[in-house]
Amino acid sequence: MSLTVEERDELRSTARSLCDRKSPSERVRAVVADPPGFDRALWDEMVGLGWSSIHVPAAHGGSDAGYAALAVVLHELGRAMVPSPFLASAVLATSALMCSDNNALASELLGALVAGGSIGSVAFASTDGTYEVSRLTTGWERVDATVRLNGSSGFVLDADVADVLIVGACSDDGTPAVVAIDSASAGVRIEPAASVDETRRLFSVAFTDVVVAEERMLCEPGARAEELLDQILAVGVIAAACDATGATERMLDRTADYAKDRMQFGKPIGSFQAVKHHCANIAIAVEASRAAVNAAAVALDGEPNAWARNASVTSSYVGPACTEACGFGLRVHGGIGFTWEHDSHLYLKRVMLDEVMFGTPSWHRRRLARTVIESVQEEELQRS
Amino acid sequence: MSLTVEERDELRSTARSLCDRKSPSERVRAVVADPPGFDRALWDEMVGLGWSSIHVPAAHGGSDAGYAALAVVLHELGRAMVPSPFLASAVLATSALMCSDNNALASELLGALVAGGSIGSVAFASTDGTYEVSRLTTGWERVDATVRLNGSSGFVLDADVADVLIVGACSDDGTPAVVAIDSASAGVRIEPAASVDETRRLFSVAFTDVVVAEERMLCEPGARAEELLDQILAVGVIAAACDATGATERMLDRTADYAKDRMQFGKPIGSFQAVKHHCANIAIAVEASRAAVNAAAVALDGEPNAWARNASVTSSYVGPACTEACGFGLRVHGGIGFTWEHDSHLYLKRVMLDEVMFGTPSWHRRRLARTVIESVQEEELQRS
Amino acid sequence: MVVHEPGGNLDELRRSVREWCATHIPKDWQDQQRGATNDELVAFLRWWGAELRATGLLVPHWPKEWGGGFSIPEQVVIAEELARGGAPRNGLYHVGVFNAAPTLVHSATPEQQQRFLPGILNGEVWCQGFSEPNAGSDLASLQTRAVLDGDNYVVTGQKVWTSWAQVADWCMLLVRTDPEASKHKGITLLVVDMHSPGIEVRPIKQAYGASDFNEVFFDEVVVPVDQRIGRENDGWAVAQGTLAAERAIFILEMTERLRLNGIEAAVREAAGWRLESGEPALEDAGVREAIAESYAEAEVLRHILNAMIENVIRGVDVGGTSAIIKIFYAEVIQKLMRAVTGWQGVRGQLDEPLLECAGWETGFWMNDYIHSFGHAIGGGTSEIMRNVIGERMLGLPR
Amino acid sequence: MVVHEPGGNLDELRRSVREWCATHIPKDWQDQQRGATNDELVAFLRWWGAELRATGLLVPHWPKEWGGGFSIPEQVVIAEELARGGAPRNGLYHVGVFNAAPTLVHSATPEQQQRFLPGILNGEVWCQGFSEPNAGSDLASLQTRAVLDGDNYVVTGQKVWTSWAQVADWCMLLVRTDPEASKHKGITLLVVDMHSPGIEVRPIKQAYGASDFNEVFFDEVVVPVDQRIGRENDGWAVAQGTLAAERAIFILEMTERLRLNGIEAAVREAAGWRLESGEPALEDAGVREAIAESYAEAEVLRHILNAMIENVIRGVDVGGTSAIIKIFYAEVIQKLMRAVTGWQGVRGQLDEPLLECAGWETGFWMNDYIHSFGHAIGGGTSEIMRNVIGERMLGLPR
């Protein structure tokens, strides 16, 4: 049951107002300076408002408002650069479970995530930061009736506060699997891996003979597991692009405001065409990114076959556009924009992490090229 | 014996003045409309002034002023978009003979080229327009004591008026050779292949059992022939870049003039920062290209080992920079710049042909990458 | 026979249009039209316009009473299917169908609508006399004068960049009626019979070889007062009033042509080609990334257009988005053309006969590249569009 | 011991400097300095400055009488070899050696030269007080006031973006001495003792983490009249008079660092890395093209610099070229940093300790990318530089 335009506007304005009050940039800076690096009370409030389960079907206790609604929340969290386990838990872990074939497991874990008693995250990147299943650096094998994990995963969001970790692993013979584990399991070691973007919390997770029951697999190993990992990845790409769009929109607002206020040569600098056109270019990036991520989010509520393609389209455009836009936003602010005190670099660093967190635009373009070229060739075959 | 700075300035001003008088753009448009597509009287005058042999050693009757002097002439010919066999004959054919190991042949043919009684050209591209020796589409074989050519070459400049053709060919076993033939030889067929740039004259040349004496080889077949072809290519790349720089410089002058004269909103459009910055960007491209081609031309007078690297550096920067600059020059002219009557498109088309005539920037970058990466790796080896 | 009535099921409409395209678009029209003379081109476009009219697809966006009546979602379907089917472009009737008609529907009297709209539907050609030699980016400084003389305006002046003026029946003409007023005031919109005495049309050849542009000279041309659209001195507002939705749907068709035909053509071009190194172009990472990047940009453009059309339906102001779309479209197209000419190398620089009625989708990439500059210049330069975004959308000072 | 006297053979100079670099630059200085505190950094840079001074390479571009005397071609060789040898950057003394000294040589009295130049050579640190919070791009609108009181100026105001003010001994300060005059007039250049009472320095942390910038507050700071450089109210011209050659040679050193060390670092980065697809990065066409493109751009920048240096020697005006070089340098560096962070993917987003004394050559590419924005902003934004090119070089109207 998707939201009407009015309901979406309403959600946006509620979210913005909460973020404005609870997460102005001074607060963000203060929060990231000390452990745990995010505002637990704000996170609890977000859970309480139902944001973290806004796209979850009613059967699992969610609001059933679809990914289009989730996109609105993500945009606003990006706008305010909120540090929180939202992406890890509400987006990645929750989506993984929603896509899972293991209904019992999904019900159990989604229940806890939706109620907010539990935080989740997904470990599905290699230690090199790649999502190609064949290059995963966490392995699995069957030992008796259990699954055993060994190896490590990189770039796991908020792993230190996650209760449940969903792990993508690949066996020696190249068969992928996806399992849910308790992060407190024996053999799990979590190490921080700080990112340049201080509003995000990355970790590497090492697994040494971690024993998991077979029933904790989200789906059959093999092709279906690969598909599931691809689905989580697609959700991640689109979610990160929503975040980047929100941050860039805020950068646009602040840049335009600065251009109206800052006087040089007796005029507001925004009256100079060079500055005006930089601002216009940022506005183009924001409008285009917003249209792209909204369309991609709406499509997440529909046919999963198109997820990967839409994710790659989104990655190809949104990441580079937002990075370039925030760079110009910083430049329009001049020396002030180049200081640590000013928020320009925070926006820029956040969108740059968003851009590559779930695969580089170049990798996504190459994936997309495969699809596009194949479909042209099929069309040709049909015609001939 | 290279020119002093003052002599170079003098040469530039003589050349510019001649081109201004004899080859204004109306004249260029008239000349290309009818056969032979260039101004024979002007070409004779250029030969008479010694331009076509300005870089040829005195021993062969040239001025011995080096490639740095030739670059000045090429720049001015590009500035005025002069249609002429200069690039084919004075640059490519002459340079091929200057690099040749066959002194008797070089003496004989250079003598005729320098005196102006003869026009030369070089056929060393495949019908696809590639210069990779292994992909040449003209083959050669030894039959008795002669060389026999079969196949065809593409993108041969001014072949219809060339008396002598220097041909790059590759045998079935992959051995390259370079031979000079009389273009009137039996079995040579020359077909026009008009380019979008109307100021240039391209042809394809087909060879059917063309018989050439062994003595007409410029060098030993094999590695040395490949090296020689690479040398001709390097000269071609740098010469085309000189031409593009000249054309872009003229585009800059015309664009800046237009921006000063054209009034909109009650002001010269050059006072608007958007236009001013487009002009500044064109100026950057021109200044950088000029520095690049001058340095590359000076280096042609020195160590041939660096020719290929310098050519690829030149191609990587100058072609794309001049194309982009001329495109912005056209845009600054608005609707007028988009008409056939205005010269903007002529400059743009000329520099676009210059950009790819001797290999695309992308191909040259890949060649350059090989050199750069190898030299880094060697340096590392040395250090370790 | 009309292919489909308005108001039915969207999927059925799509099927009908697709089927009609498959059976009515001549497979070889591009080959036939390559290198065509101007007369052949005009004849072909008149024939194609008649085909569309007969099927009810010439003016889907018009009000039902005048021969249209398709909803915006239906118009989107029709535009998408014409693009997908590789239909010839409808350049000859573009001004009449997409610019003049919406302005007439919006601002003309019922009598004027009755007089002009059926003509447009029946194949009369319109042109648009806005720009002048000294009024380009600064359009409001136009100087063509109209003086009221009894029941007529007498028009004297010069227009430029007037597409299809050489065959047009009517001209939507902006003239200055009050030289004393500030420059945006004092402008009036007239409909001028292009067969009137005193009009001289001189063709302008464009940088890429086509000659559909013209200069138009008006020497005391008599225009009856009842051919004035809107009030006197209110022409600037009337001309700006052309609805955004029509423009968005037109660009949507162009975007679909890019996303489907343009990308497909680029893939085919690459598939038939080896890079200089000998590597098949279609296996090269750089070529593949360029194709994917352009495809993604075309998709994003489609999303912007759809969002804009949604906003139009909701009655939200979309002025800034229009400017964004114009810039985005120009840049996406130019980037693709440049990428393909880039990997074609010197072979791509060989001349080929023009295929004028295909816009930029001619498969003659170098020409299409030169053509693409027109998008950054005509109808408001990208620089002026960036001013619009900065000032109207972001509120930056002039 | 001085490594080489001026006026000798160029090849021998090159050999000497290369050998000195090989034996005197600590192999592990980057590792040692990574994550250094500000005090450690300053100590290291003082040590390095002393090393250069002892070898005669600190001020090769100064007049012979003051400890330099190398010809421009010799300076080029020294700059190239310091770059090639991977020398630490000499940031701490940059203002003194490259900005203050040339200005003093050009515009100061013999007494002033005698007083200040030996100090610079001997390790006194200088800073430059030009920009103010409300005078950035519009530098000439600066408001820091100096009022003459007997034999002293009394200075009150605020400067910003003042590198190394926290450890500086002297400041080249632009002040307003005539508030009635038009804004470029009425400015005077003073040398201020940074240990004077009334000066407060507050560090500004930069976007990439370093803290060498400062705000400097002047509260009735007394500056003797004999520390004025040039005439009163002529400070704008005096400050602009800094010779172009020194700047060109400094950027030449930076360009050599880019062409040699920067590209080498990028190749090493790629050599140790696989793309997400698993392909070795160094075998990827896109990565290879990006490396070659940056290499070519650095080469071209070197050619522009050499051409400019030739023109300086010939006495040709190079004002426009200076602006071109500033833009070109900023863009080349940013493009390379962006390319490398691009293929590094998410791994490149991990935080690492700063290596401040290496400028942008730290091997921490994401940081170097953020750092690279400084080049487009500091010392005249790229936008202001484009104005300079348009107006001074092309004669376009303001």
Short mmCIF file of C-alpha atoms in Angstrom, two decimals, chain A residues 51-295:
data_model
loop_
_atom_site.label_atom_id
_atom_site.label_comp_id
_atom_site.label_asym_id
_atom_site.label_seq_id
_atom_site.Cartn_x
_atom_site.Cartn_y
_atom_site.Cartn_z
CA TRP A 51 10.57 4.79 10.11
CA SER A 52 12.77 1.76 10.34
CA SER A 53 9.88 -0.49 9.31
CA ILE A 54 8.04 1.88 7.06
CA HIS A 55 8.53 -0.42 4.06
CA VAL A 56 7.99 -3.65 5.96
CA PRO A 57 4.78 -5.56 5.19
CA ALA A 58 2.04 -5.31 7.77
CA ALA A 59 2.33 -9.06 8.34
CA HIS A 60 5.73 -8.42 9.94
CA GLY A 61 4.50 -5.42 11.89
CA GLY A 62 5.65 -2.75 9.43
CA SER A 63 3.76 0.18 7.92
CA ASP A 64 3.67 -1.39 4.48
CA ALA A 65 4.27 1.99 2.87
CA GLY A 66 6.86 0.69 0.45
CA TYR A 67 10.36 1.65 -0.53
CA ALA A 68 9.05 4.94 -1.91
CA ALA A 69 8.33 5.95 1.68
CA LEU A 70 11.66 4.61 2.90
CA ALA A 71 13.33 6.77 0.25
CA VAL A 72 11.79 9.87 1.79
CA VAL A 73 13.25 9.03 5.20
CA LEU A 74 16.66 8.22 3.72
CA HIS A 75 16.69 11.51 1.84
CA GLU A 76 16.02 13.43 5.04
CA LEU A 77 18.60 11.49 7.04
CA GLY A 78 21.12 12.33 4.32
CA ARG A 79 20.05 15.96 4.35
CA ALA A 80 20.82 16.19 8.03
CA MET A 81 23.81 13.80 7.81
CA VAL A 82 22.32 11.83 10.68
CA PRO A 83 24.72 9.22 12.02
CA SER A 84 22.60 6.17 12.84
CA PRO A 85 22.29 2.45 12.13
CA PHE A 86 19.36 3.18 9.82
CA LEU A 87 21.08 2.12 6.60
CA ALA A 88 22.55 -1.00 8.20
CA SER A 89 19.50 -2.14 10.08
CA ALA A 90 16.33 -0.64 8.63
CA VAL A 91 17.49 -0.80 5.05
CA LEU A 92 20.03 -3.57 4.46
CA ALA A 93 19.20 -6.13 7.14
CA THR A 94 15.47 -5.59 6.95
CA SER A 95 15.45 -5.78 3.15
CA ALA A 96 17.57 -8.91 3.19
CA LEU A 97 15.01 -10.57 5.42
CA MET A 98 12.11 -9.26 3.34
CA CYS A 99 13.71 -10.86 0.27
CA SER A 100 14.54 -14.06 2.13
CA ASP A 101 12.85 -17.37 1.28
CA ASN A 102 13.08 -18.51 4.91
CA ASN A 103 9.80 -17.27 6.30
CA ALA A 104 10.30 -18.55 9.81
CA LEU A 105 13.65 -16.85 10.11
CA ALA A 106 12.37 -13.67 8.48
CA SER A 107 9.39 -13.52 10.84
CA GLU A 108 11.51 -14.04 13.90
CA LEU A 109 14.22 -11.52 13.04
CA LEU A 110 12.01 -8.90 11.36
CA GLY A 111 9.80 -8.96 14.42
CA ALA A 112 12.71 -7.96 16.60
CA LEU A 113 14.04 -5.37 14.13
CA VAL A 114 10.62 -3.77 13.67
CA ALA A 115 10.00 -3.59 17.39
CA GLY A 116 13.38 -1.91 17.74
CA GLY A 117 14.68 -4.31 20.34
CA SER A 118 17.30 -5.39 17.86
CA ILE A 119 19.71 -3.82 15.38
CA GLY A 120 20.85 -5.62 12.26
CA SER A 121 23.55 -5.24 9.67
CA VAL A 122 24.74 -7.08 6.58
CA ALA A 123 28.29 -8.30 5.95
CA PHE A 124 28.44 -8.94 2.23
CA ALA A 125 31.52 -7.11 0.97
CA SER A 126 34.98 -8.61 0.70
CA THR A 127 37.81 -7.11 2.71
CA ASP A 128 38.72 -5.32 -0.54
CA GLY A 129 35.27 -3.77 -0.69
CA THR A 130 34.01 -5.75 -3.64
CA TYR A 131 30.54 -7.30 -3.93
CA GLU A 132 31.36 -9.80 -6.67
CA VAL A 133 30.20 -13.03 -5.09
CA SER A 134 33.18 -14.97 -6.39
CA ARG A 135 35.56 -12.58 -4.60
CA LEU A 136 33.97 -12.72 -1.15
CA THR A 137 36.55 -13.26 1.57
CA THR A 138 34.27 -15.01 4.00
CA GLY A 139 33.91 -18.72 3.33
CA TRP A 140 31.38 -21.27 4.48
CA GLU A 141 31.22 -25.03 4.63
CA ARG A 142 28.83 -27.65 5.93
CA VAL A 143 30.07 -29.50 8.96
CA ASP A 144 27.58 -32.11 10.12
CA ALA A 145 24.22 -30.36 10.17
CA THR A 146 25.67 -26.90 10.69
CA VAL A 147 27.21 -24.18 8.63
CA ARG A 148 30.67 -23.01 9.59
CA LEU A 149 32.00 -19.54 8.67
CA ASN A 150 35.65 -18.58 8.31
CA GLY A 151 37.28 -15.52 6.87
CA SER A 152 36.39 -11.87 7.06
CA SER A 153 34.10 -9.27 5.57
CA GLY A 154 34.89 -5.61 5.11
CA PHE A 155 32.95 -2.38 5.22
CA VAL A 156 30.20 -3.61 7.52
CA LEU A 157 28.09 -0.72 8.74
CA ASP A 158 27.47 -0.35 12.47
CA ALA A 159 28.62 -3.90 13.17
CA ASP A 160 29.55 -3.07 16.77
CA VAL A 161 25.96 -2.33 17.73
CA ALA A 162 24.32 -4.97 15.54
CA ASP A 163 22.61 -7.84 17.32
CA VAL A 164 22.09 -9.79 14.17
CA LEU A 165 24.51 -9.97 11.27
CA ILE A 166 23.44 -11.25 7.90
CA VAL A 167 26.51 -12.67 6.22
CA GLY A 168 27.20 -13.32 2.56
CA ALA A 169 29.79 -16.05 2.16
CA CYS A 170 31.21 -18.15 -0.61
CA SER A 171 32.35 -21.76 -0.29
CA ASP A 172 35.60 -23.09 -1.70
CA ASP A 173 33.75 -24.47 -4.68
CA GLY A 174 32.26 -21.05 -5.44
CA THR A 175 28.77 -21.57 -4.00
CA PRO A 176 27.41 -18.50 -2.24
CA ALA A 177 25.22 -18.63 0.84
CA VAL A 178 23.50 -16.08 3.06
CA VAL A 179 23.13 -16.75 6.77
CA ALA A 180 21.94 -14.80 9.78
CA ILE A 181 24.11 -14.99 12.87
CA ASP A 182 24.02 -13.59 16.34
CA SER A 183 26.84 -11.07 16.47
CA ALA A 184 27.74 -12.34 19.91
CA SER A 185 28.47 -15.82 18.52
CA ALA A 186 31.80 -17.37 19.40
CA GLY A 187 34.44 -16.67 16.79
CA VAL A 188 33.11 -13.30 15.66
CA ARG A 189 35.58 -10.43 15.98
CA ILE A 190 34.55 -6.89 15.11
CA GLU A 191 37.17 -4.19 14.42
CA PRO A 192 36.48 -0.58 13.61
CA ALA A 193 37.62 0.72 10.20
CA ALA A 194 37.06 4.45 10.42
CA SER A 195 36.00 6.20 7.25
CA VAL A 196 36.89 9.70 6.12
CA ASP A 197 33.19 10.45 6.42
CA GLU A 198 32.94 10.66 10.19
CA THR A 199 29.16 10.39 10.12
CA ARG A 200 29.41 6.75 9.04
CA ARG A 201 30.69 3.83 11.11
CA LEU A 202 32.42 1.03 9.24
CA PHE A 203 33.85 -2.20 10.63
CA SER A 204 35.57 -5.30 9.49
CA VAL A 205 34.18 -8.54 10.84
CA ALA A 206 36.34 -11.64 11.14
CA PHE A 207 34.85 -15.11 11.48
CA THR A 208 36.78 -17.99 13.03
CA ASP A 209 34.94 -21.28 12.99
CA VAL A 210 31.65 -19.57 13.62
CA VAL A 211 28.96 -22.23 13.86
CA VAL A 212 25.50 -21.46 12.50
CA ALA A 213 22.47 -23.71 12.33
CA GLU A 214 21.32 -24.64 8.82
CA GLU A 215 17.96 -23.05 9.63
CA ARG A 216 19.68 -19.64 9.75
CA MET A 217 20.18 -19.64 5.97
CA LEU A 218 18.03 -16.99 4.29
CA CYS A 219 17.66 -19.09 1.16
CA GLU A 220 19.12 -22.04 -0.71
CA PRO A 221 22.84 -21.66 -1.33
CA GLY A 222 23.88 -21.17 -4.94
CA ALA A 223 22.08 -19.18 -7.61
CA ARG A 224 19.31 -18.05 -5.30
CA ALA A 225 21.80 -16.82 -2.71
CA GLU A 226 23.63 -14.86 -5.38
CA GLU A 227 20.35 -13.35 -6.47
CA LEU A 228 19.51 -12.43 -2.89
CA LEU A 229 22.89 -10.75 -2.39
CA ASP A 230 22.30 -8.82 -5.60
CA GLN A 231 18.93 -7.71 -4.30
CA ILE A 232 20.43 -6.45 -1.04
CA LEU A 233 23.10 -4.69 -3.07
CA ALA A 234 20.50 -3.01 -5.28
CA VAL A 235 18.62 -1.76 -2.22
CA GLY A 236 21.91 -0.52 -0.77
CA VAL A 237 22.86 1.36 -3.94
CA ILE A 238 19.50 3.07 -4.17
CA ALA A 239 19.40 3.86 -0.45
CA ALA A 240 22.88 5.39 -0.57
CA ALA A 241 21.80 7.44 -3.58
CA CYS A 242 18.77 8.72 -1.63
CA ASP A 243 21.11 9.72 1.16
CA ALA A 244 23.48 11.47 -1.25
CA THR A 245 20.60 13.29 -2.89
CA GLY A 246 19.40 14.58 0.47
CA ALA A 247 22.87 15.74 1.45
CA THR A 248 23.38 17.45 -1.90
CA GLU A 249 20.01 19.14 -1.69
CA ARG A 250 21.04 20.60 1.66
CA MET A 251 24.37 21.66 0.15
CA LEU A 252 22.41 23.39 -2.61
CA ASP A 253 20.23 25.25 -0.12
CA ARG A 254 23.21 26.36 1.90
CA THR A 255 25.20 27.34 -1.18
CA ALA A 256 22.35 29.38 -2.62
CA ASP A 257 21.83 31.08 0.74
CA TYR A 258 25.52 31.87 1.00
CA ALA A 259 25.53 33.23 -2.56
CA LYS A 260 22.69 35.56 -1.64
CA ASP A 261 24.35 36.80 1.57
CA ARG A 262 28.04 36.94 0.82
CA MET A 263 29.05 40.31 -0.62
CA GLN A 264 32.13 40.88 -2.76
CA PHE A 265 32.74 43.74 -5.16
CA GLY A 266 29.69 45.43 -3.63
CA LYS A 267 27.25 42.73 -4.74
CA PRO A 268 25.98 39.38 -3.51
CA ILE A 269 28.25 36.82 -5.15
CA GLY A 270 25.16 34.98 -6.43
CA SER A 271 24.65 37.81 -8.90
CA PHE A 272 27.92 36.83 -10.62
CA GLN A 273 27.18 34.42 -13.42
CA ALA A 274 30.06 32.11 -12.55
CA VAL A 275 28.60 31.54 -9.09
CA LYS A 276 25.03 31.52 -10.37
CA HIS A 277 25.87 28.84 -12.91
CA HIS A 278 27.70 26.72 -10.34
CA CYS A 279 24.52 26.91 -8.26
CA ALA A 280 22.39 26.07 -11.29
CA ASN A 281 24.56 23.04 -11.98
CA ILE A 282 24.12 21.86 -8.40
CA ALA A 283 20.35 22.34 -8.82
CA ILE A 284 20.42 20.21 -11.98
CA ALA A 285 22.25 17.44 -10.13
CA VAL A 286 19.78 17.57 -7.26
CA GLU A 287 16.66 17.59 -9.43
CA ALA A 288 17.96 14.80 -11.64
CA SER A 289 19.13 12.72 -8.68
CA ARG A 290 15.83 13.17 -6.92
CA ALA A 291 13.90 12.02 -9.99
CA ALA A 292 16.29 9.08 -10.42
CA VAL A 293 16.17 7.83 -6.84
CA ASN A 294 12.42 8.28 -6.54
CA ALA A 295 11.84 6.28 -9.68
#
